[in-house]
XYZ file of C-alpha atoms in Angstrom:
471
model
C -5.285 20.014 35.193
C -4.371 16.626 36.628
C -1.338 14.866 35.132
C -1.545 11.096 35.704
C 0.946 8.294 35.242
C 0.540 6.387 31.993
C -1.276 3.056 32.456
C -2.154 0.012 30.377
C -5.820 0.289 31.495
C -7.879 2.531 33.737
C -9.736 -0.206 35.617
C -7.226 -2.717 36.922
C -4.417 -2.497 39.452
C -3.168 -5.993 38.566
C -2.100 -5.590 34.957
C 1.565 -5.102 34.271
C 2.715 -1.528 33.824
C 6.330 -0.747 32.836
C 8.289 1.438 35.257
C 5.340 1.651 37.687
C 7.651 2.252 40.624
C 9.314 5.105 38.754
C 6.117 7.042 38.102
C 3.910 9.260 40.208
C 0.917 11.553 39.837
C 0.868 15.292 40.328
C -1.684 17.994 39.812
C -1.033 21.402 38.289
C -3.284 24.335 37.569
C -3.370 25.436 33.953
C -5.188 28.452 32.605
C -6.234 28.430 28.971
C -8.164 30.692 26.630
C -9.378 27.710 24.637
C -13.089 26.825 24.612
C -14.107 24.406 27.359
C -14.884 21.578 24.921
C -11.241 21.607 23.739
C -9.743 21.353 27.230
C -9.045 18.015 28.911
C -9.373 17.513 32.646
C -6.391 15.174 32.776
C -3.607 13.860 30.577
C -1.434 10.764 30.941
C 2.259 11.606 30.726
C 5.318 9.793 32.062
C 7.181 11.765 34.709
C 10.729 10.424 34.686
C 14.182 11.761 35.323
C 16.679 11.626 32.474
C 18.719 8.730 33.969
C 15.545 6.692 34.448
C 14.510 7.299 30.847
C 17.995 6.508 29.515
C 18.109 3.232 31.456
C 14.672 2.214 30.238
C 15.533 2.625 26.565
C 18.960 1.087 27.048
C 17.272 -1.998 28.502
C 14.965 -2.144 25.494
C 17.882 -1.793 23.062
C 19.672 -4.711 24.741
C 16.731 -6.936 23.854
C 17.317 -6.285 20.153
C 19.747 -7.947 17.768
C 21.440 -6.200 14.870
C 24.511 -6.294 12.677
C 26.385 -4.354 15.365
C 25.551 -7.130 17.846
C 26.784 -10.115 15.872
C 26.557 -12.077 12.603
C 23.384 -11.449 10.583
C 23.465 -14.065 7.796
C 20.057 -13.537 6.168
C 20.389 -15.047 2.717
C 19.669 -12.702 -0.202
C 19.494 -9.740 2.189
C 23.228 -8.879 2.299
C 23.105 -7.500 5.842
C 26.306 -5.495 5.762
C 27.593 -3.284 8.515
C 26.823 0.358 7.749
C 30.071 2.275 8.346
C 29.643 5.334 10.521
C 31.794 7.590 8.363
C 29.040 7.485 5.730
C 26.571 8.775 8.329
C 28.989 11.587 9.133
C 29.199 12.539 5.455
C 25.403 12.514 5.102
C 25.079 14.635 8.253
C 27.389 17.341 6.913
C 25.578 20.700 7.041
C 26.339 21.389 3.377
C 24.403 18.239 2.413
C 21.189 19.810 3.717
C 20.141 21.654 0.571
C 16.519 22.033 -0.430
C 15.842 20.509 -3.875
C 13.798 23.518 -4.992
C 16.644 25.959 -4.584
C 17.917 27.356 -7.878
C 20.311 24.991 -9.639
C 23.045 27.602 -9.464
C 22.994 27.395 -5.639
C 23.140 23.585 -5.389
C 25.832 22.692 -7.872
C 27.555 20.519 -5.272
C 24.566 18.209 -4.848
C 24.026 18.017 -8.590
C 27.689 17.173 -9.114
C 27.532 14.354 -6.552
C 24.411 12.939 -8.208
C 26.086 13.147 -11.618
C 29.167 11.301 -10.404
C 27.071 8.663 -8.604
C 25.124 8.074 -11.836
C 28.461 7.656 -13.611
C 30.131 5.341 -11.104
C 27.083 3.089 -10.783
C 26.942 2.891 -14.561
C 30.586 1.849 -14.729
C 30.133 -0.736 -11.954
C 27.145 -2.299 -13.728
C 28.253 -1.786 -17.330
C 25.270 0.484 -17.990
C 25.205 3.618 -20.153
C 22.801 5.718 -18.058
C 21.497 5.574 -14.480
C 18.591 7.171 -12.639
C 18.826 7.680 -8.875
C 15.162 8.463 -8.325
C 13.545 5.140 -7.249
C 13.243 5.025 -3.433
C 13.873 1.269 -2.924
C 14.963 -1.877 -4.704
C 11.384 -2.940 -5.424
C 10.638 0.556 -6.729
C 13.712 0.227 -8.931
C 12.371 -3.027 -10.333
C 9.061 -1.384 -11.140
C 10.825 1.576 -12.739
C 12.967 -0.737 -14.864
C 9.966 -2.656 -16.158
C 8.148 0.625 -16.856
C 11.160 1.662 -18.944
C 10.983 -1.650 -20.806
C 7.275 -1.148 -21.433
C 7.778 2.402 -22.676
C 10.514 1.212 -25.031
C 8.363 -1.501 -26.593
C 5.433 0.890 -26.971
C 7.697 3.404 -28.699
C 8.445 0.676 -31.233
C 4.742 0.067 -31.785
C 5.157 -3.286 -30.049
C 2.588 -3.927 -27.319
C 4.014 -7.041 -25.669
C 2.123 -8.839 -22.929
C 4.478 -11.193 -21.020
C 7.407 -11.061 -18.622
C 9.313 -14.275 -17.846
C 10.406 -14.816 -14.233
C 12.327 -17.870 -12.893
C 10.526 -19.773 -10.153
C 13.442 -19.105 -7.777
C 13.268 -15.320 -8.259
C 12.498 -12.807 -5.543
C 8.801 -12.308 -4.995
C 9.059 -8.682 -6.011
C 9.894 -9.778 -9.575
C 6.518 -11.452 -9.974
C 4.737 -8.509 -8.328
C 6.580 -5.936 -10.454
C 5.635 -7.598 -13.721
C 2.001 -7.934 -12.657
C 1.797 -4.332 -11.418
C 3.131 -3.138 -14.766
C 0.257 -4.922 -16.485
C 2.091 -7.985 -17.777
C 1.187 -11.637 -17.636
C 3.825 -13.481 -15.620
C 5.348 -16.583 -17.211
C 7.023 -18.670 -14.507
C 10.199 -20.409 -15.644
C 11.106 -23.710 -13.925
C 14.696 -24.337 -12.919
C 16.913 -27.076 -14.268
C 18.164 -29.956 -12.129
C 21.383 -28.061 -11.427
C 19.468 -25.064 -9.998
C 20.119 -22.785 -12.954
C 17.913 -21.655 -15.852
C 16.451 -24.549 -17.817
C 17.397 -23.595 -21.370
C 14.811 -25.856 -22.988
C 12.080 -24.370 -20.808
C 13.294 -20.867 -21.662
C 13.207 -21.603 -25.387
C 9.611 -22.782 -25.001
C 8.629 -19.713 -22.956
C 10.177 -16.986 -25.129
C 7.916 -15.632 -27.855
C 6.991 -12.442 -29.707
C 4.952 -11.568 -26.596
C 8.035 -11.550 -24.355
C 8.740 -8.049 -23.108
C 11.535 -9.070 -20.748
C 13.194 -11.839 -18.790
C 13.920 -10.842 -15.175
C 16.987 -12.650 -13.898
C 19.202 -12.620 -10.797
C 22.836 -13.605 -11.345
C 24.164 -15.276 -9.265
C 20.686 -16.640 -8.595
C 19.025 -17.145 -5.225
C 20.849 -20.465 -4.776
C 24.125 -18.569 -5.091
C 24.789 -20.140 -8.507
C 26.203 -18.218 -11.454
C 24.194 -18.625 -14.653
C 26.852 -20.145 -16.868
C 24.660 -19.882 -19.978
C 24.048 -16.162 -19.514
C 25.322 -15.186 -22.977
C 23.098 -17.796 -24.644
C 20.180 -16.627 -22.475
C 20.737 -13.026 -23.582
C 20.929 -14.020 -27.241
C 17.722 -16.044 -27.009
C 15.762 -13.192 -25.417
C 17.173 -10.528 -27.737
C 16.503 -12.589 -30.861
C 12.836 -12.608 -29.847
C 12.874 -8.817 -29.455
C 12.750 -8.950 -25.653
C 14.894 -7.191 -23.061
C 17.033 -8.765 -20.343
C 16.478 -7.356 -16.851
C 19.042 -7.786 -14.049
C 17.823 -7.976 -10.467
C 20.710 -6.418 -8.544
C 20.026 -8.298 -5.298
C 23.196 -10.384 -5.658
C 25.512 -7.839 -7.235
C 27.710 -8.063 -4.133
C 29.136 -11.303 -5.529
C 30.336 -9.632 -8.729
C 31.687 -6.224 -7.678
C 34.810 -5.342 -9.622
C 34.866 -8.765 -11.310
C 31.933 -8.949 -13.711
C 29.331 -6.491 -15.003
C 25.719 -7.241 -15.949
C 25.975 -4.974 -18.985
C 28.827 -7.077 -20.352
C 26.691 -10.204 -19.964
C 23.981 -8.759 -22.197
C 21.611 -7.223 -19.652
C 19.713 -4.155 -20.886
C 18.275 -2.916 -17.584
C 19.285 -3.398 -13.965
C 18.473 -2.034 -10.554
C 20.982 -1.550 -7.757
C 20.133 -2.383 -4.153
C 22.350 0.188 -2.471
C 21.267 -1.109 0.946
C 22.776 -4.463 0.038
C 25.737 -3.748 -2.200
C 26.813 -0.311 -1.008
C 26.087 -0.501 2.736
C 23.313 2.039 3.157
C 20.831 1.233 5.939
C 18.137 -1.357 5.330
C 15.042 0.813 5.474
C 12.547 -1.464 7.142
C 9.912 0.727 5.539
C 11.986 3.878 5.833
C 13.999 5.805 3.236
C 15.923 3.748 0.723
C 17.214 3.930 -2.825
C 17.029 1.644 -5.860
C 18.892 3.276 -8.780
C 18.232 1.860 -12.239
C 20.782 1.509 -15.022
C 19.988 1.027 -18.711
C 21.760 0.557 -22.020
C 22.044 3.505 -24.387
C 18.875 2.858 -26.413
C 16.761 2.982 -23.230
C 18.288 6.136 -21.698
C 15.623 8.446 -23.123
C 12.928 6.647 -21.103
C 14.487 7.185 -17.652
C 12.553 9.107 -14.980
C 12.511 12.889 -14.800
C 14.735 14.574 -13.686
C 18.103 13.238 -14.744
C 21.402 15.099 -14.179
C 23.853 16.009 -16.916
C 27.050 18.013 -17.193
C 27.051 21.331 -19.022
C 29.782 23.755 -20.019
C 29.156 25.773 -16.870
C 28.364 23.036 -14.360
C 25.487 20.579 -13.882
C 21.765 20.694 -14.564
C 18.608 18.623 -14.297
C 16.672 17.769 -17.442
C 13.804 15.553 -18.582
C 14.786 12.670 -20.905
C 12.936 12.864 -24.239
C 10.487 9.993 -23.637
C 10.692 9.836 -19.850
C 8.324 7.543 -17.967
C 7.849 10.509 -15.611
C 8.490 10.676 -11.902
C 8.600 7.610 -9.686
C 9.533 9.550 -6.536
C 9.954 13.120 -5.389
C 12.795 15.199 -6.797
C 16.015 13.257 -7.449
C 15.442 10.430 -4.967
C 16.271 9.955 -1.294
C 19.231 12.278 -1.227
C 20.951 11.350 2.042
C 20.775 7.630 1.240
C 22.473 8.356 -2.076
C 25.146 10.402 -0.291
C 25.924 7.397 1.908
C 26.191 5.097 -1.112
C 28.557 7.488 -2.896
C 30.688 7.864 0.234
C 30.992 4.074 0.573
C 31.973 3.607 -3.084
C 34.472 6.471 -2.965
C 36.039 5.177 0.250
C 36.550 1.640 -1.094
C 37.527 2.528 -4.654
C 37.961 -0.042 -7.405
C 40.315 -2.260 -5.409
C 38.136 -2.153 -2.300
C 34.971 -3.082 -4.157
C 36.728 -5.995 -5.837
C 38.078 -7.109 -2.466
C 34.581 -6.952 -0.952
C 33.156 -9.385 -3.496
C 36.116 -11.741 -3.090
C 35.682 -11.868 0.677
C 31.913 -12.284 0.373
C 32.433 -15.402 -1.753
C 35.258 -16.679 0.456
C 33.217 -16.262 3.644
C 30.193 -18.087 2.248
C 32.306 -21.010 1.085
C 34.241 -21.205 4.364
C 31.086 -21.196 6.461
C 29.487 -23.850 4.270
C 32.523 -26.081 4.735
C 32.148 -25.907 8.520
C 28.497 -26.924 8.983
C 26.875 -30.349 9.139
C 23.762 -29.597 7.078
C 23.537 -30.786 3.471
C 24.010 -28.151 0.737
C 22.539 -29.657 -2.440
C 23.559 -27.008 -4.994
C 27.010 -25.696 -5.884
C 29.525 -24.382 -6.594
C 28.074 -21.216 -5.123
C 29.306 -17.689 -4.733
C 28.300 -15.222 -1.988
C 25.513 -17.333 -0.418
C 24.428 -20.939 -0.080
C 21.212 -22.775 0.733
C 21.468 -25.626 3.226
C 18.706 -28.159 3.828
C 17.590 -28.664 7.422
C 16.692 -32.122 8.712
C 13.848 -30.590 10.737
C 11.433 -27.703 10.180
C 13.657 -24.814 9.061
C 11.653 -22.283 11.082
C 12.217 -24.348 14.256
C 15.932 -24.565 13.489
C 16.056 -20.781 13.091
C 14.312 -20.215 16.426
C 16.723 -22.559 18.171
C 19.736 -20.744 16.689
C 18.582 -17.633 18.547
C 19.359 -19.419 21.805
C 23.001 -19.602 20.711
C 23.252 -15.828 20.397
C 23.290 -15.527 16.605
C 20.757 -14.422 14.057
C 19.489 -17.316 11.916
C 19.528 -17.403 8.119
C 16.547 -16.902 5.824
C 14.246 -19.924 5.976
C 11.875 -21.859 3.714
C 13.130 -20.243 0.495
C 14.013 -20.836 -2.279
C 11.652 -23.772 -2.510
C 14.049 -25.802 -4.657
C 15.730 -26.816 -1.385
C 13.620 -28.668 1.210
C 13.497 -26.808 4.552
C 15.861 -24.194 3.151
C 18.374 -22.314 5.294
C 19.506 -19.541 2.943
C 22.766 -18.151 4.316
C 24.816 -15.099 3.353
C 27.505 -13.981 5.830
C 28.766 -11.093 3.589
C 32.333 -9.876 3.521
C 32.217 -8.142 6.909
C 32.645 -11.260 9.061
C 36.008 -12.546 10.223
C 36.903 -16.178 10.810
C 35.987 -15.983 14.484
C 32.419 -14.858 13.833
C 32.041 -17.406 11.023
C 33.126 -20.129 13.432
C 30.590 -18.803 15.936
C 27.880 -19.190 13.290
C 29.060 -22.673 12.352
C 28.992 -23.728 16.015
C 25.365 -22.598 16.278
C 24.403 -24.413 13.068
C 26.051 -27.647 14.186
C 24.739 -27.491 17.748
C 21.167 -27.308 16.474
C 21.805 -29.975 13.833
C 22.735 -32.434 16.587
C 19.880 -31.677 19.009
C 16.706 -33.689 19.490
C 13.450 -32.571 17.924
C 11.726 -31.819 21.254
C 14.402 -29.291 22.194
C 14.219 -27.604 18.804
C 10.430 -27.389 18.829
C 10.426 -25.612 22.220
C 12.884 -22.916 21.160
C 13.656 -20.147 21.731
C 14.225 -20.319 25.479
C 16.764 -17.543 26.124
C 15.246 -14.620 24.226
C 13.233 -11.670 25.532
C 10.179 -12.954 23.631
C 9.405 -16.662 23.444
C 7.719 -18.546 20.611
C 4.625 -16.777 19.366
C 1.448 -18.005 17.695
C 2.398 -16.852 14.204
C -0.953 -17.691 12.622
C -2.922 -15.665 15.164
C -0.380 -12.855 15.027
C -0.785 -12.654 11.247
C -4.555 -12.945 11.167
C -5.441 -10.896 14.255
C -2.576 -8.484 14.917
C -2.732 -6.213 17.966
C -1.169 -2.964 16.911
C -1.670 -1.023 20.158
C -0.945 -1.716 23.818
C -4.505 -0.624 24.502
C -5.660 -3.937 22.999
C -4.233 -5.759 26.019
C -7.429 -5.098 27.957
C -9.386 -7.190 25.432
C -8.343 -10.467 27.091
């Protein structure tokens, strides 16, 4: 069999090929008992030494930017540093227990799940928590399914879910996927819930109001108790989107505000990795009257230890087994390491950092006072501003959203940044704010990849290097 160097194409010597000088071709004889039609005459494989391979991937990694490289102030994303001790805890050999082992042989994992249910409930002011949903969006969907099951158990087939126009897009999608009509709620002039509009929207068809607090402008809903009363008086439930819980840790609890259901974004609030399509977790907490509708299985304490059980009117399973176990281990490790005082300190620093950074930049910030994040308004196209910030060695904020702010730059530095890195961010913001439009529109200039044709990339994506020969 002939082993050949890997190539972009088979018919051109001119096309670029990575590491061409580090590859060569060799032929080997291979005997096989397989039928002839299953045997290939040649196969393309790289033939590299270990140092060559290590250098190649190191070069690639240096082209990337992450929270371990520098500030990552994506608004509403809460891009925290993921502490390595949590990875060590999750990698402990005793954490690798198969979920189908008898309960008597995995009491340790059941106990951890029980205590994580309990601590998340206490943090959010909820009476019961499920750990099963595999992401924040899946937690949203689970929470609305619980709301739907509750109303149906009351013989009340409601048809609408109210969602503020500044809410995360997943809120609208969740309500629609659960079979509800979405009622979009406009914001008031101050960026918060418009109480008159809410009064007009709430009816006997209202199953739930989905609300983020602080909202996506970083503003605390000062009328939250009146909002809860209005929804509850109509027989609806109040749902808390946990995206911005990092601003409240140890200082306020959604359950105390009147929320009936909430989901926790452990990748935001409790420093587990952002999945990017990989494993995640989106636990859901509920008040006592909704506990019997939580997914199966749930964990409870018995006289002799811990056991899994199915709640009486469970909505069923929303993921395999008890959820993404090693993600949950990381979340529990983070909470246990910080403790009550550490969690409270995290929220204080998150709010302090956002307000300090905002005070140092030249862009206008139309809404305030804000908590853990703010939304500045760019003088130019926000996407161009973001691309230019890359040239200053920092990651830009979220752009173009929420739409209440023209050319929005939604910024959330989190509690992990010190004053030096915040000043670095402010310098990048202000440098771009004072540049001419031609310079901004040509950016980025110093990155591994330059400006791309985003429309073509979205409409005609090339998902394989083999497509390069289609030029």
